[in-house]
C-alpha cells in the first residue's frame, strides 16, 4: 500500500497524528527503551526531554523508520501514523520518510547550491509546479530567504551554521511533510540562531506536527505544547540500564505540576 494515496484531509484534521503503543527498541539484544506509550496530537509541538542515554533520539528515529538503517536495531510494539501501523510489511519506509521529515543536530545541507537544496528533493518527489516559487516559499517560511535570495547559486555549505540549519528546515518543509522530527536542532548554534529556529518552530504549529528533542529545558518550555520526560532506570537484569518515558502531558503541567518526583527533579535541574 502506498500511504501517500491513503492521505485524506479528514485524516489530516484528526486530532491524533501519531500513537506509540508499547514501543520497545533494542540494539542487538540490549534494550534501549522499554514500553513507550504516547499520543502525539496533530499540529502541535511535542518535546522529548530527559538525561543523556534515555532513548530520546532512538524513539524519535523510530517515528520515521530511520532506525531501520542501523543494523541490529529492532522495534516491538506499534507506531501508528494516522491509522497506519508504520512497521507493517505493506508500508514503504521511503514514503514514511517523505511524510515524516527529519532535521538533525548538525546541519547537513547537500553540497549543492542553495537553490538545489530545495529543488532536488522536490524534483525527485515528482514536483511539477513552479520551482522558483517553491524555493522562495520554502526559504521564506524557514526565515532564511532574506539571507539567501541574492546567492541562490552559491553552495549551501557556504552559509553560517544557523543559516544552514534554517536551509535544512526549508528543505524539510518544501516537500510538504505532515510531521517534522528534530533532534537537538539548536545544540550547535549560537543564541541568536537558536532564537530564530525557536520562532520558526512556533510558527510551524498548526501546519505541521513537530516532535523535537532538546536538552534545553527553557527551550522545551518556550516552544512545546506537550512534553515527554524520558529517564534511564536500572534494567531488571541488575546490570544494564534502560530508557523509559516516565511522564507525558501538556508542557505547562510537566513543568509546573509534574506528577512524578523524577520529572520534578529533572525540570528543576537537579540531575541530567
Ligand atoms: N547505534 C546504536 N547502537 C547501539 N546502541 C545504541 C545506538 N544508538 C543508541 N544506542 C544506545 O541506546 C540508548 C539510548 O540512546 P539514545 O541516543 O537514543 O539516547 P538519547 O536520549 O538521545 O541521548 P543523548 O541525550 O545523549 O542524545 C543508549 O544506551 C545508547 O548507548
Ligand atoms: Mg540523542
mmCIF file of C-alpha atoms and ligand atoms in Angstrom:
data_model
loop_
_atom_site.group_PDB
_atom_site.id
_atom_site.type_symbol
_atom_site.label_atom_id
_atom_site.label_comp_id
_atom_site.label_asym_id
_atom_site.label_seq_id
_atom_site.Cartn_x
_atom_site.Cartn_y
_atom_site.Cartn_z
ATOM 1 C CA UNK A 1 0.000 0.000 0.000
ATOM 2 C CA UNK A 2 1.200 3.478 -0.804
ATOM 3 C CA UNK A 3 0.396 5.567 2.239
ATOM 4 C CA UNK A 4 0.693 8.684 0.090
ATOM 5 C CA UNK A 5 -2.543 7.785 -1.619
ATOM 6 C CA UNK A 6 -4.279 6.982 1.629
ATOM 7 C CA UNK A 7 -3.822 10.519 2.868
ATOM 8 C CA UNK A 8 -7.089 12.362 3.166
ATOM 9 C CA UNK A 9 -7.997 15.810 4.511
ATOM 10 C CA UNK A 10 -10.094 14.082 7.173
ATOM 11 C CA UNK A 11 -7.074 12.104 8.324
ATOM 12 C CA UNK A 12 -5.023 15.264 8.481
ATOM 13 C CA UNK A 13 -7.513 17.094 10.615
ATOM 14 C CA UNK A 14 -7.965 14.243 13.102
ATOM 15 C CA UNK A 15 -6.542 15.188 16.434
ATOM 16 C CA UNK A 16 -4.134 12.280 16.944
ATOM 17 C CA UNK A 17 -1.264 12.259 14.474
ATOM 18 C CA UNK A 18 0.987 9.595 15.943
ATOM 19 C CA UNK A 19 0.475 6.932 18.530
ATOM 20 C CA UNK A 20 3.181 4.810 20.101
ATOM 21 C CA UNK A 21 1.891 1.614 21.686
ATOM 22 C CA UNK A 22 4.188 -0.390 23.930
ATOM 23 C CA UNK A 23 7.215 0.519 21.872
ATOM 24 C CA UNK A 24 10.370 -1.289 22.933
ATOM 25 C CA UNK A 25 13.522 -0.729 20.884
ATOM 26 C CA UNK A 26 16.633 -2.877 21.072
ATOM 27 C CA UNK A 27 20.114 -2.588 19.659
ATOM 28 C CA UNK A 28 21.045 -6.227 19.272
ATOM 29 C CA UNK A 29 19.867 -7.856 22.476
ATOM 30 C CA UNK A 30 20.254 -4.700 24.512
ATOM 31 C CA UNK A 31 17.044 -2.846 25.279
ATOM 32 C CA UNK A 32 17.438 0.883 24.740
ATOM 33 C CA UNK A 33 13.885 1.970 25.579
ATOM 34 C CA UNK A 34 11.038 -0.040 27.022
ATOM 35 C CA UNK A 35 7.251 0.165 26.706
ATOM 36 C CA UNK A 36 6.844 3.693 25.460
ATOM 37 C CA UNK A 37 3.213 4.762 25.074
ATOM 38 C CA UNK A 38 2.133 8.159 23.860
ATOM 39 C CA UNK A 39 -0.326 10.012 21.678
ATOM 40 C CA UNK A 40 1.044 12.922 19.731
ATOM 41 C CA UNK A 41 -1.639 15.338 18.556
ATOM 42 C CA UNK A 42 -1.669 16.880 15.085
ATOM 43 C CA UNK A 43 -0.451 20.401 14.568
ATOM 44 C CA UNK A 44 1.270 20.680 17.942
ATOM 45 C CA UNK A 45 4.865 20.822 19.078
ATOM 46 C CA UNK A 46 5.867 17.913 21.293
ATOM 47 C CA UNK A 47 9.236 17.954 23.064
ATOM 48 C CA UNK A 48 11.214 14.959 24.327
ATOM 49 C CA UNK A 49 13.346 15.793 27.331
ATOM 50 C CA UNK A 50 15.494 13.736 29.677
ATOM 51 C CA UNK A 51 19.087 12.892 30.558
ATOM 52 C CA UNK A 52 21.634 11.592 28.081
ATOM 53 C CA UNK A 53 21.171 7.975 27.006
ATOM 54 C CA UNK A 54 17.493 7.704 27.972
ATOM 55 C CA UNK A 55 16.437 6.940 24.400
ATOM 56 C CA UNK A 56 15.032 10.227 23.110
ATOM 57 C CA UNK A 57 16.818 10.010 19.756
ATOM 58 C CA UNK A 58 16.075 6.301 19.476
ATOM 59 C CA UNK A 59 12.339 6.899 19.884
ATOM 60 C CA UNK A 60 12.399 9.933 17.595
ATOM 61 C CA UNK A 61 14.108 7.955 14.832
ATOM 62 C CA UNK A 62 11.570 5.153 15.202
ATOM 63 C CA UNK A 63 8.852 7.590 14.105
ATOM 64 C CA UNK A 64 10.160 7.769 10.547
ATOM 65 C CA UNK A 65 11.836 4.358 10.470
ATOM 66 C CA UNK A 66 15.324 5.764 10.454
ATOM 67 C CA UNK A 67 16.446 3.078 12.901
ATOM 68 C CA UNK A 68 15.884 0.593 10.059
ATOM 69 C CA UNK A 69 19.220 1.843 8.743
ATOM 70 C CA UNK A 70 21.029 0.715 11.929
ATOM 71 C CA UNK A 71 21.950 -2.987 11.693
ATOM 72 C CA UNK A 72 20.554 -4.979 14.626
ATOM 73 C CA UNK A 73 18.081 -2.333 15.736
ATOM 74 C CA UNK A 74 14.613 -3.818 16.234
ATOM 75 C CA UNK A 75 11.271 -2.478 17.382
ATOM 76 C CA UNK A 76 8.462 -4.254 19.190
ATOM 77 C CA UNK A 77 5.080 -2.614 19.653
ATOM 78 C CA UNK A 78 3.340 -0.306 17.224
ATOM 79 C CA UNK A 79 3.917 3.150 15.810
ATOM 80 C CA UNK A 80 0.655 4.321 14.289
ATOM 81 C CA UNK A 81 0.590 7.282 11.939
ATOM 82 C CA UNK A 82 -2.903 8.427 11.004
ATOM 83 C CA UNK A 83 -4.289 4.966 11.483
ATOM 84 C CA UNK A 84 -1.478 3.067 9.730
ATOM 85 C CA UNK A 85 0.970 0.832 11.556
ATOM 86 C CA UNK A 86 4.249 2.199 10.194
ATOM 87 C CA UNK A 87 6.011 -1.121 10.777
ATOM 88 C CA UNK A 88 3.532 -3.220 8.865
ATOM 89 C CA UNK A 89 5.067 -5.106 5.963
ATOM 90 C CA UNK A 90 2.926 -3.185 3.464
ATOM 91 C CA UNK A 91 4.419 0.159 4.372
ATOM 92 C CA UNK A 92 7.259 1.597 2.291
ATOM 93 C CA UNK A 93 9.776 3.318 4.596
ATOM 94 C CA UNK A 94 10.739 5.743 1.825
ATOM 95 C CA UNK A 95 7.163 7.011 1.719
ATOM 96 C CA UNK A 96 7.152 7.238 5.500
ATOM 97 C CA UNK A 97 10.202 9.488 5.394
ATOM 98 C CA UNK A 98 8.576 11.672 2.774
ATOM 99 C CA UNK A 99 5.617 12.345 5.012
ATOM 100 C CA UNK A 100 7.627 12.442 8.220
ATOM 101 C CA UNK A 101 10.724 14.569 7.688
ATOM 102 C CA UNK A 102 13.765 14.956 9.893
ATOM 103 C CA UNK A 103 16.113 17.761 10.878
ATOM 104 C CA UNK A 104 19.336 16.660 12.542
ATOM 105 C CA UNK A 105 21.526 18.116 15.254
ATOM 106 C CA UNK A 106 24.295 19.044 12.853
ATOM 107 C CA UNK A 107 23.075 20.995 9.824
ATOM 108 C CA UNK A 108 23.535 18.770 6.776
ATOM 109 C CA UNK A 109 22.839 20.712 3.584
ATOM 110 C CA UNK A 110 23.594 18.905 0.354
ATOM 111 C CA UNK A 111 26.909 20.058 -1.154
ATOM 112 C CA UNK A 112 24.901 21.746 -3.883
ATOM 113 C CA UNK A 113 23.576 25.247 -4.497
ATOM 114 C CA UNK A 114 21.105 26.756 -2.054
ATOM 115 C CA UNK A 115 18.502 26.542 -4.829
ATOM 116 C CA UNK A 116 19.202 22.858 -5.484
ATOM 117 C CA UNK A 117 18.999 22.065 -1.773
ATOM 118 C CA UNK A 118 15.273 22.731 -2.122
ATOM 119 C CA UNK A 119 14.707 21.815 -5.772
ATOM 120 C CA UNK A 120 16.454 18.442 -5.718
ATOM 121 C CA UNK A 121 14.145 16.806 -3.180
ATOM 122 C CA UNK A 122 11.076 18.374 -4.749
ATOM 123 C CA UNK A 123 12.072 17.070 -8.164
ATOM 124 C CA UNK A 124 12.683 13.506 -7.034
ATOM 125 C CA UNK A 125 9.349 13.609 -5.248
ATOM 126 C CA UNK A 126 7.675 14.438 -8.538
ATOM 127 C CA UNK A 127 7.027 18.155 -8.042
ATOM 128 C CA UNK A 128 5.841 19.642 -11.351
ATOM 129 C CA UNK A 129 4.878 23.161 -10.290
ATOM 130 C CA UNK A 130 6.745 26.460 -10.287
ATOM 131 C CA UNK A 131 10.145 25.544 -8.831
ATOM 132 C CA UNK A 132 11.275 29.151 -8.304
ATOM 133 C CA UNK A 133 8.147 29.799 -6.273
ATOM 134 C CA UNK A 134 8.652 26.618 -4.240
ATOM 135 C CA UNK A 135 12.261 27.536 -3.473
ATOM 136 C CA UNK A 136 11.344 31.072 -2.461
ATOM 137 C CA UNK A 137 8.321 29.996 -0.444
ATOM 138 C CA UNK A 138 10.252 27.323 1.449
ATOM 139 C CA UNK A 139 13.145 29.651 2.215
ATOM 140 C CA UNK A 140 10.723 32.374 3.304
ATOM 141 C CA UNK A 141 8.833 30.020 5.566
ATOM 142 C CA UNK A 142 12.092 28.909 7.133
ATOM 143 C CA UNK A 143 13.017 32.586 7.690
ATOM 144 C CA UNK A 144 16.210 32.381 5.653
ATOM 145 C CA UNK A 145 15.076 33.936 2.344
ATOM 146 C CA UNK A 146 16.458 37.419 3.002
ATOM 147 C CA UNK A 147 19.904 35.963 3.682
ATOM 148 C CA UNK A 148 19.820 33.684 0.632
ATOM 149 C CA UNK A 149 17.893 35.495 -2.074
ATOM 150 C CA UNK A 150 20.946 37.114 -3.693
ATOM 151 C CA UNK A 151 23.073 33.974 -3.674
ATOM 152 C CA UNK A 152 20.825 31.097 -4.588
ATOM 153 C CA UNK A 153 23.540 29.661 -6.847
ATOM 154 C CA UNK A 154 26.097 29.509 -4.031
ATOM 155 C CA UNK A 155 26.813 26.279 -2.220
ATOM 156 C CA UNK A 156 24.575 25.611 0.785
ATOM 157 C CA UNK A 157 27.698 24.820 2.781
ATOM 158 C CA UNK A 158 28.873 28.430 2.359
ATOM 159 C CA UNK A 159 26.146 29.608 4.758
ATOM 160 C CA UNK A 160 26.664 30.054 8.505
ATOM 161 C CA UNK A 161 25.675 27.175 10.784
ATOM 162 C CA UNK A 162 22.409 28.854 11.791
ATOM 163 C CA UNK A 163 21.567 29.654 8.174
ATOM 164 C CA UNK A 164 22.423 26.086 7.145
ATOM 165 C CA UNK A 165 20.033 24.752 9.766
ATOM 166 C CA UNK A 166 17.231 27.007 8.502
ATOM 167 C CA UNK A 167 18.070 25.850 4.959
ATOM 168 C CA UNK A 168 17.687 22.259 6.170
ATOM 169 C CA UNK A 169 14.312 23.142 7.696
ATOM 170 C CA UNK A 170 13.339 24.805 4.387
ATOM 171 C CA UNK A 171 14.367 21.624 2.591
ATOM 172 C CA UNK A 172 12.329 19.522 5.017
ATOM 173 C CA UNK A 173 9.170 21.608 4.646
ATOM 174 C CA UNK A 174 9.494 22.024 0.866
ATOM 175 C CA UNK A 175 8.141 18.531 0.214
ATOM 176 C CA UNK A 176 5.126 19.255 2.422
ATOM 177 C CA UNK A 177 5.516 16.555 5.055
ATOM 178 C CA UNK A 178 2.909 16.296 7.764
ATOM 179 C CA UNK A 179 5.386 15.697 10.563
ATOM 180 C CA UNK A 180 8.826 17.156 11.160
ATOM 181 C CA UNK A 181 11.144 15.463 13.635
ATOM 182 C CA UNK A 182 14.013 17.492 15.056
ATOM 183 C CA UNK A 183 16.861 16.047 17.105
ATOM 184 C CA UNK A 184 18.501 18.846 19.099
ATOM 185 C CA UNK A 185 18.394 21.185 16.089
ATOM 186 C CA UNK A 186 19.896 24.113 18.004
ATOM 187 C CA UNK A 187 22.634 22.446 20.001
ATOM 188 C CA UNK A 188 25.349 23.511 17.535
ATOM 189 C CA UNK A 189 24.001 27.066 17.194
ATOM 190 C CA UNK A 190 24.592 30.436 18.844
ATOM 191 C CA UNK A 191 21.779 32.050 20.902
ATOM 192 C CA UNK A 192 20.587 34.344 18.087
ATOM 193 C CA UNK A 193 20.339 31.486 15.583
ATOM 194 C CA UNK A 194 18.670 29.393 18.282
ATOM 195 C CA UNK A 195 16.085 32.135 18.817
ATOM 196 C CA UNK A 196 15.330 32.192 15.087
ATOM 197 C CA UNK A 197 14.791 28.436 14.993
ATOM 198 C CA UNK A 198 12.572 28.628 18.065
ATOM 199 C CA UNK A 199 10.448 31.316 16.377
ATOM 200 C CA UNK A 200 10.312 29.139 13.303
ATOM 201 C CA UNK A 201 9.191 26.060 15.233
ATOM 202 C CA UNK A 202 6.471 28.084 16.922
ATOM 203 C CA UNK A 203 5.329 29.354 13.525
ATOM 204 C CA UNK A 204 5.055 25.761 12.242
ATOM 205 C CA UNK A 205 2.278 24.964 14.721
ATOM 206 C CA UNK A 206 -0.978 24.188 13.040
ATOM 207 C CA UNK A 207 0.577 23.411 9.666
ATOM 208 C CA UNK A 208 2.945 20.681 10.837
ATOM 209 C CA UNK A 209 3.178 18.266 13.714
ATOM 210 C CA UNK A 210 6.610 18.812 15.232
ATOM 211 C CA UNK A 211 8.429 16.434 17.561
ATOM 212 C CA UNK A 212 11.645 17.897 18.914
ATOM 213 C CA UNK A 213 14.347 16.521 21.186
ATOM 214 C CA UNK A 214 16.065 19.130 23.274
ATOM 215 C CA UNK A 215 18.428 19.275 26.220
ATOM 216 C CA UNK A 216 17.490 22.885 26.733
ATOM 217 C CA UNK A 217 14.665 22.908 29.262
ATOM 218 C CA UNK A 218 13.870 26.583 28.750
ATOM 219 C CA UNK A 219 13.599 25.878 25.046
ATOM 220 C CA UNK A 220 11.220 22.974 25.651
ATOM 221 C CA UNK A 221 9.131 25.236 27.872
ATOM 222 C CA UNK A 222 9.110 28.076 25.337
ATOM 223 C CA UNK A 223 8.254 26.146 22.206
ATOM 224 C CA UNK A 224 6.376 22.967 23.054
ATOM 225 C CA UNK A 225 2.711 22.268 23.703
ATOM 226 C CA UNK A 226 3.363 18.780 25.085
ATOM 227 C CA UNK A 227 6.393 17.201 26.641
ATOM 228 C CA UNK A 228 7.559 13.661 27.306
ATOM 229 C CA UNK A 229 10.074 13.128 30.090
ATOM 230 C CA UNK A 230 12.367 10.160 29.484
ATOM 231 C CA UNK A 231 14.663 8.706 32.116
ATOM 232 C CA UNK A 232 17.181 5.908 32.473
ATOM 233 C CA UNK A 233 16.417 3.248 35.064
ATOM 234 C CA UNK A 234 18.200 0.047 36.092
ATOM 235 C CA UNK A 235 17.116 -2.892 33.982
ATOM 236 C CA UNK A 236 15.632 -5.981 35.626
ATOM 237 C CA UNK A 237 18.854 -7.916 34.929
ATOM 238 C CA UNK A 238 20.526 -5.709 37.542
ATOM 239 C CA UNK A 239 23.464 -4.909 35.270
ATOM 240 C CA UNK A 240 22.266 -2.717 32.459
ATOM 241 C CA UNK A 241 20.088 0.354 32.197
ATOM 242 C CA UNK A 242 17.089 1.034 30.036
ATOM 243 C CA UNK A 243 15.242 4.146 28.935
ATOM 244 C CA UNK A 244 11.597 4.665 29.835
ATOM 245 C CA UNK A 245 9.171 7.512 29.357
ATOM 246 C CA UNK A 246 8.165 8.454 32.867
ATOM 247 C CA UNK A 247 5.674 11.188 32.136
ATOM 248 C CA UNK A 248 3.872 12.727 29.180
ATOM 249 C CA UNK A 249 1.497 15.655 29.176
ATOM 250 C CA UNK A 250 0.931 19.317 28.478
ATOM 251 C CA UNK A 251 4.184 21.207 28.777
ATOM 252 C CA UNK A 252 2.742 23.525 31.416
ATOM 253 C CA UNK A 253 1.719 20.508 33.525
ATOM 254 C CA UNK A 254 5.076 18.744 33.080
ATOM 255 C CA UNK A 255 6.984 21.851 34.152
ATOM 256 C CA UNK A 256 4.624 23.369 36.716
ATOM 257 C CA UNK A 257 2.803 20.390 38.206
ATOM 258 C CA UNK A 258 4.756 17.202 37.420
ATOM 259 C CA UNK A 259 3.216 14.005 38.759
ATOM 260 C CA UNK A 260 6.458 12.096 39.124
ATOM 261 C CA UNK A 261 9.212 13.051 41.549
ATOM 262 C CA UNK A 262 11.831 12.301 38.891
ATOM 263 C CA UNK A 263 10.160 14.715 36.453
ATOM 264 C CA UNK A 264 10.081 17.369 39.169
ATOM 265 C CA UNK A 265 13.770 16.867 39.912
ATOM 266 C CA UNK A 266 14.703 16.916 36.231
ATOM 267 C CA UNK A 267 12.791 20.071 35.316
ATOM 268 C CA UNK A 268 14.193 21.718 38.434
ATOM 269 C CA UNK A 269 17.660 20.999 37.074
ATOM 270 C CA UNK A 270 18.621 18.608 39.879
ATOM 271 C CA UNK A 271 20.052 15.990 37.503
ATOM 272 C CA UNK A 272 20.849 15.300 33.890
HETATM 273 N N1 LIG B 1 23.507 2.868 17.008
HETATM 274 C C1 LIG B 1 23.455 2.368 18.252
HETATM 275 N N2 LIG B 1 23.957 1.133 18.531
HETATM 276 C C2 LIG B 1 23.900 0.630 19.779
HETATM 277 N N3 LIG B 1 23.373 1.253 20.831
HETATM 278 C C3 LIG B 1 22.868 2.487 20.630
HETATM 279 C C4 LIG B 1 22.882 3.111 19.330
HETATM 280 N N4 LIG B 1 22.308 4.343 19.443
HETATM 281 C C5 LIG B 1 21.956 4.464 20.729
HETATM 282 N N5 LIG B 1 22.279 3.366 21.449
HETATM 283 C C6 LIG B 1 22.038 3.161 22.886
HETATM 284 O O1 LIG B 1 20.661 3.343 23.145
HETATM 285 C C7 LIG B 1 20.464 4.077 24.360
HETATM 286 C C8 LIG B 1 19.655 5.332 24.052
HETATM 287 O O2 LIG B 1 20.449 6.177 23.221
HETATM 288 P P1 LIG B 1 19.875 7.495 22.551
HETATM 289 O O3 LIG B 1 20.922 8.017 21.644
HETATM 290 O O4 LIG B 1 18.535 7.240 21.998
HETATM 291 O O5 LIG B 1 19.720 8.435 23.836
HETATM 292 P P2 LIG B 1 19.410 9.998 23.937
HETATM 293 O O6 LIG B 1 18.373 10.158 24.996
HETATM 294 O O7 LIG B 1 19.126 10.551 22.598
HETATM 295 O O8 LIG B 1 20.793 10.572 24.483
HETATM 296 P P3 LIG B 1 21.501 11.993 24.220
HETATM 297 O O9 LIG B 1 20.719 12.977 25.041
HETATM 298 O O10 LIG B 1 22.878 11.815 24.733
HETATM 299 O O11 LIG B 1 21.448 12.272 22.758
HETATM 300 C C9 LIG B 1 21.858 4.355 24.909
HETATM 301 O O12 LIG B 1 22.134 3.372 25.864
HETATM 302 C C10 LIG B 1 22.748 4.206 23.707
HETATM 303 O O13 LIG B 1 24.026 3.773 24.078
HETATM 304 MG MG1 LIG B 2 20.071 11.945 21.383
#
